[in-house]
Amino acid sequence: MPFPRQARTMDSSTNASDHSIRPSRWYLLYFALAAFDVLAVTVSWGLNHYSSQIFRETAEVNRYWSERLFDVAQLENSASRANVAVNVAFEHGLVERQRGLFDNEMSFFDARVDHLRRELAGTPHPEPALPAIETQLNTALTHQVKMRALATEVFRRIKTDDDPAAAAQMAGFDRETAFMGETVRTMRSDISDIVSGHIDQQAQFALRLRRWEMLIGMAIVGMVMGIAAYGYRLARAMTRLDKARLDALSELTQRQHAIDAASIVAMTDRDGRILSVNDKFVEISGYTANELVGKTHRVIRSDVHDEAFFEDLWKTISMGRIWRGDICNRRKDGSLYWVNTTIVPLRDSAGEITRFMSLRVDITQRKQVEQELRDSQQKLQATLSSIEDLIFVLDEAGRIVEFHAQEDQLYVPPEQFMGRRVDECLPAIAATPLNLALNEIKRGDVTSQCDYCLPHGEEDRWFNASCSPKTDLDGRYCGATVVVRDITQRKIAEAEIVAASRAKSEFLANMSHEIRTPMTSILGYTELLMHDESVRE
């Protein structure tokens, strides 16, 4: 019978679930919007803070390296002024005055080099090119030392009016001045590249920042559009949800009717008391629904199963697992019937087991057939046990798959021939005739027989094998049945008959010889007497 109480319960639960879905989605949307607002504000604040920090750091770095660029420019100017002082002394004299100017410039150069070296050593903004700049600074200082030594020689040669020597020293001085100028220009170029690189980084960061601002703006616009689209989709989804709920309720009702029509259904509470049954339960048990509701299944329990069987059943379903098995029940009239049973625990929204649904299928006829099959198998086994012949069943490939024989009748133990062909477990003297017989039935012969001999202890035993083919439903060969019979006694009897026949033949031959000699004499005398009688006449 249908379960109106259950149907009402499931209908109400469906409605409840629908109502719980709708506001929860709106709550999720509100939370998403609030989270997006917080995220947008946080990202904007973070970008502003990060950009301000980057701009401050970039400005500080640019200021620092601009100062170093100024220091290098002063070094270059100082070297140029020192070169001018020496050249003026070489061309116009005024050695003492120009020498003082040169010494002042060299002192200034040394001071700027020391200042620049300290700044580079303690820089808070290290750069990959810093080691190269320090190397160039040391190189410039080396050229400055050589310039000072050469300038001293130039001034000394001018004072002694040694113009050729002064000119030679002046050429060396100009060369060192050029080297130092090249080194300082290289140093200035590297520092300029550092400043340009930071300016480029700042420009790139500003570009990325604008892109992020654009993305945030687009995200806000997209969010507004998404809210509008979601509202439209939500309205359509609500309509579809109502239709789906009605369809699901209709399908559930149809499934209940299908289950009622095909299965024996009962619903019980956690204590095992029957809450409802369907018409098939009433029909097979012989009880009315009123006689069953409120009672446990003990009312239909038979004595086929012991208490341990039902204890295991209750232990399984009480743990929330599905139980499956065959149960023998008793009808109201006392007759027995078998059902294949599936018991499913049902849970509430909190996950607690509240009821059990049992679905049963009548398998009484199947059980009767199984019992008849067991009886037939027992009779067949008894019949086979009374047969002294050995029976082997072979598959299509000639492998032994079944056998019937006593252990003392087997030439080899079963583990040595099961799953193997006869030529794999028997000597050639037996395997060869057996394979010939099997090949004959494969070609279409109804049966084929062969005799073979096997050594057994200190004697040889003879066997007769009768091979019969097995065919499938289409008449194709699918194996063979081989019946083996011990014919040793028959072979012995045949041998004895052959020996007796041979002895008889030899005896008759000897007796014929013994009788032939006197008979010949008698016949001779008889002929002689007959001859004499004819003469007298």
GROMACS .gro file of C-alpha atoms in nm, residues 100-301:
model
  202
  100GLY     CA    1  10.035   7.521  -0.654
  101LEU     CA    2   9.718   7.507  -0.859
  102PHE     CA    3   9.797   7.147  -0.956
  103ASP     CA    4   9.857   7.044  -0.596
  104ASN     CA    5   9.532   7.207  -0.487
  105GLU     CA    6   9.338   7.018  -0.753
  106MET     CA    7   9.505   6.690  -0.658
  107SER     CA    8   9.418   6.747  -0.292
  108PHE     CA    9   9.060   6.824  -0.392
  109PHE     CA   10   9.060   6.511  -0.612
  110ASP     CA   11   9.180   6.297  -0.321
  111ALA     CA   12   8.915   6.442  -0.091
  112ARG     CA   13   8.637   6.376  -0.344
  113VAL     CA   14   8.763   6.022  -0.401
  114ASP     CA   15   8.763   5.951  -0.027
  115HIS     CA   16   8.413   6.099   0.006
  116LEU     CA   17   8.284   5.900  -0.289
  117ARG     CA   18   8.441   5.579  -0.159
  118ARG     CA   19   8.277   5.625   0.183
  119GLU     CA   20   7.939   5.693   0.027
  120LEU     CA   21   7.960   5.389  -0.197
  121ALA     CA   22   8.075   5.164   0.088
  122GLY     CA   23   7.782   5.264   0.311
  123THR     CA   24   7.514   5.296   0.046
  124PRO     CA   25   7.164   5.188   0.158
  125HIS     CA   26   7.075   5.125  -0.206
  126PRO     CA   27   7.315   4.863  -0.345
  127GLU     CA   28   7.312   4.810  -0.719
  128PRO     CA   29   7.451   4.532  -0.940
  129ALA     CA   30   7.686   4.786  -1.103
  130LEU     CA   31   7.833   4.898  -0.769
  131PRO     CA   32   8.140   4.666  -0.777
  132ALA     CA   33   8.226   4.792  -1.126
  133ILE     CA   34   8.198   5.154  -1.010
  134GLU     CA   35   8.426   5.086  -0.714
  135THR     CA   36   8.677   4.920  -0.948
  136GLN     CA   37   8.664   5.221  -1.182
  137LEU     CA   38   8.718   5.452  -0.884
  138ASN     CA   39   9.029   5.258  -0.783
  139THR     CA   40   9.151   5.271  -1.144
  140ALA     CA   41   9.101   5.650  -1.153
  141LEU     CA   42   9.295   5.682  -0.829
  142THR     CA   43   9.580   5.480  -0.984
  143HIS     CA   44   9.588   5.712  -1.286
  144GLN     CA   45   9.584   6.012  -1.048
  145VAL     CA   46   9.893   5.882  -0.869
  146LYS     CA   47  10.073   5.840  -1.202
  147MET     CA   48   9.959   6.189  -1.311
  148ARG     CA   49  10.103   6.340  -0.993
  149ALA     CA   50  10.436   6.166  -1.044
  150LEU     CA   51  10.457   6.269  -1.411
  151ALA     CA   52  10.350   6.630  -1.331
  152THR     CA   53  10.629   6.652  -1.072
  153GLU     CA   54  10.882   6.545  -1.339
  154VAL     CA   55  10.738   6.795  -1.587
  155PHE     CA   56  10.775   7.082  -1.338
  156ARG     CA   57  11.128   6.972  -1.252
  157ARG     CA   58  11.236   6.947  -1.619
  158ILE     CA   59  11.089   7.290  -1.696
  159LYS     CA   60  11.284   7.444  -1.411
  160THR     CA   61  11.607   7.292  -1.543
  161ASP     CA   62  11.520   7.402  -1.898
  162ASP     CA   63  11.528   7.043  -2.014
  163ASP     CA   64  11.257   7.093  -2.273
  164PRO     CA   65  11.291   6.756  -2.454
  165ALA     CA   66  11.267   6.563  -2.130
  166ALA     CA   67  10.981   6.786  -2.015
  167ALA     CA   68  10.800   6.719  -2.344
  168ALA     CA   69  10.844   6.344  -2.303
  169GLN     CA   70  10.708   6.356  -1.948
  170MET     CA   71  10.427   6.586  -2.066
  171ALA     CA   72  10.321   6.326  -2.324
  172GLY     CA   73  10.300   6.061  -2.052
  173PHE     CA   74  10.109   6.302  -1.831
  174ASP     CA   75   9.855   6.373  -2.109
  175ARG     CA   76   9.816   5.999  -2.170
  176GLU     CA   77   9.741   5.927  -1.802
  177THR     CA   78   9.506   6.225  -1.794
  178ALA     CA   79   9.318   6.080  -2.092
  179PHE     CA   80   9.302   5.737  -1.927
  180MET     CA   81   9.168   5.885  -1.606
  181GLY     CA   82   8.916   6.095  -1.798
  182GLU     CA   83   8.793   5.785  -1.980
  183THR     CA   84   8.763   5.598  -1.649
  184VAL     CA   85   8.571   5.883  -1.487
  185ARG     CA   86   8.339   5.914  -1.788
  186THR     CA   87   8.270   5.541  -1.774
  187MET     CA   88   8.193   5.575  -1.404
  188ARG     CA   89   7.961   5.866  -1.477
  189SER     CA   90   7.788   5.666  -1.752
  190ASP     CA   91   7.728   5.370  -1.516
  191ILE     CA   92   7.581   5.596  -1.249
  192SER     CA   93   7.365   5.769  -1.512
  193ASP     CA   94   7.238   5.427  -1.621
  194ILE     CA   95   7.145   5.350  -1.258
  195VAL     CA   96   6.951   5.676  -1.229
  196SER     CA   97   6.781   5.615  -1.565
  197GLY     CA   98   6.695   5.260  -1.461
  198HIS     CA   99   6.523   5.380  -1.145
  199ILE     CA  100   6.333   5.641  -1.341
  200ASP     CA  101   6.219   5.372  -1.585
  201GLN     CA  102   6.115   5.147  -1.295
  202GLN     CA  103   5.914   5.431  -1.148
  203ALA     CA  104   5.745   5.488  -1.482
  204GLN     CA  105   5.667   5.118  -1.520
  205PHE     CA  106   5.529   5.104  -1.167
  206ALA     CA  107   5.309   5.402  -1.239
  207LEU     CA  108   5.185   5.225  -1.552
  208ARG     CA  109   5.109   4.908  -1.355
  209LEU     CA  110   4.935   5.114  -1.089
  210ARG     CA  111   4.712   5.271  -1.352
  211ARG     CA  112   4.637   4.923  -1.487
  212TRP     CA  113   4.541   4.802  -1.140
  213GLU     CA  114   4.318   5.104  -1.092
  214MET     CA  115   4.157   5.028  -1.427
  215LEU     CA  116   4.109   4.663  -1.330
  216ILE     CA  117   3.949   4.761  -1.000
  217GLY     CA  118   3.717   4.998  -1.181
  218MET     CA  119   3.626   4.731  -1.433
  219ALA     CA  120   3.569   4.484  -1.150
  220ILE     CA  121   3.329   4.724  -0.982
  221VAL     CA  122   3.141   4.773  -1.307
  222GLY     CA  123   3.140   4.397  -1.363
  223MET     CA  124   3.010   4.342  -1.009
  224VAL     CA  125   2.719   4.577  -1.070
  225MET     CA  126   2.640   4.404  -1.399
  226GLY     CA  127   2.678   4.065  -1.232
  227ILE     CA  128   2.431   4.161  -0.960
  228ALA     CA  129   2.178   4.259  -1.221
  229ALA     CA  130   2.236   3.938  -1.417
  230TYR     CA  131   2.221   3.731  -1.100
  231GLY     CA  132   1.890   3.887  -1.005
  232TYR     CA  133   1.751   3.797  -1.345
  233ARG     CA  134   1.889   3.445  -1.326
  234LEU     CA  135   1.763   3.408  -0.971
  235ALA     CA  136   1.411   3.495  -1.079
  236ARG     CA  137   1.427   3.237  -1.356
  237ALA     CA  138   1.587   2.983  -1.123
  238MET     CA  139   1.307   3.025  -0.872
  239THR     CA  140   1.058   2.939  -1.144
  240ARG     CA  141   1.257   2.636  -1.253
  241LEU     CA  142   1.302   2.530  -0.891
  242ASP     CA  143   0.929   2.530  -0.831
  243LYS     CA  144   0.876   2.321  -1.143
  244ALA     CA  145   1.160   2.086  -1.046
  245ARG     CA  146   1.012   2.046  -0.699
  246LEU     CA  147   0.676   1.946  -0.843
  247ASP     CA  148   0.844   1.710  -1.091
  248ALA     CA  149   1.053   1.555  -0.814
  249LEU     CA  150   0.746   1.507  -0.598
  250SER     CA  151   0.564   1.342  -0.889
  251GLU     CA  152   0.864   1.119  -0.962
  252LEU     CA  153   0.892   1.026  -0.595
  253THR     CA  154   0.527   0.927  -0.589
  254GLN     CA  155   0.572   0.718  -0.903
  255ARG     CA  156   0.877   0.548  -0.756
  256GLN     CA  157   0.682   0.466  -0.443
  257HIS     CA  158   0.410   0.309  -0.654
  258ALA     CA  159   0.674   0.115  -0.852
  259ILE     CA  160   0.837  -0.011  -0.533
  260ASP     CA  161   0.499  -0.106  -0.389
  261ALA     CA  162   0.416  -0.299  -0.706
  262ALA     CA  163   0.748  -0.487  -0.723
  263SER     CA  164   0.863  -0.530  -0.364
  264ILE     CA  165   0.743  -0.623  -0.019
  265VAL     CA  166   0.793  -0.300   0.175
  266ALA     CA  167   0.783  -0.227   0.546
  267MET     CA  168   0.884   0.076   0.750
  268THR     CA  169   0.993   0.032   1.113
  269ASP     CA  170   1.109   0.265   1.388
  270ARG     CA  171   1.444   0.242   1.567
  271ASP     CA  172   1.303  -0.018   1.807
  272GLY     CA  173   1.190  -0.244   1.524
  273ARG     CA  174   0.817  -0.175   1.557
  274ILE     CA  175   0.637  -0.178   1.224
  275LEU     CA  176   0.508   0.165   1.120
  276SER     CA  177   0.360   0.077   0.781
  277VAL     CA  178   0.345  -0.206   0.528
  278ASN     CA  179   0.238  -0.225   0.165
  279ASP     CA  180  -0.019  -0.453   0.003
  280LYS     CA  181   0.235  -0.717  -0.106
  281PHE     CA  182   0.350  -0.754   0.256
  282VAL     CA  183  -0.010  -0.815   0.361
  283GLU     CA  184  -0.063  -1.057   0.072
  284ILE     CA  185   0.240  -1.278   0.135
  285SER     CA  186   0.223  -1.282   0.516
  286GLY     CA  187  -0.151  -1.345   0.547
  287TYR     CA  188  -0.184  -1.077   0.816
  288THR     CA  189  -0.381  -0.756   0.783
  289ALA     CA  190  -0.209  -0.419   0.809
  290ASN     CA  191  -0.373  -0.354   1.147
  291GLU     CA  192  -0.239  -0.687   1.278
  292LEU     CA  193   0.116  -0.591   1.176
  293VAL     CA  194   0.145  -0.218   1.259
  294GLY     CA  195   0.284  -0.159   1.607
  295LYS     CA  196   0.437  -0.507   1.634
  296THR     CA  197   0.789  -0.624   1.559
  297HIS     CA  198   0.890  -0.869   1.289
  298ARG     CA  199   0.886  -1.149   1.546
  299VAL     CA  200   0.524  -1.202   1.446
  300ILE     CA  201   0.642  -1.349   1.112
  301ARG     CA  202   0.972  -1.497   1.230
   0.00000   0.00000   0.00000
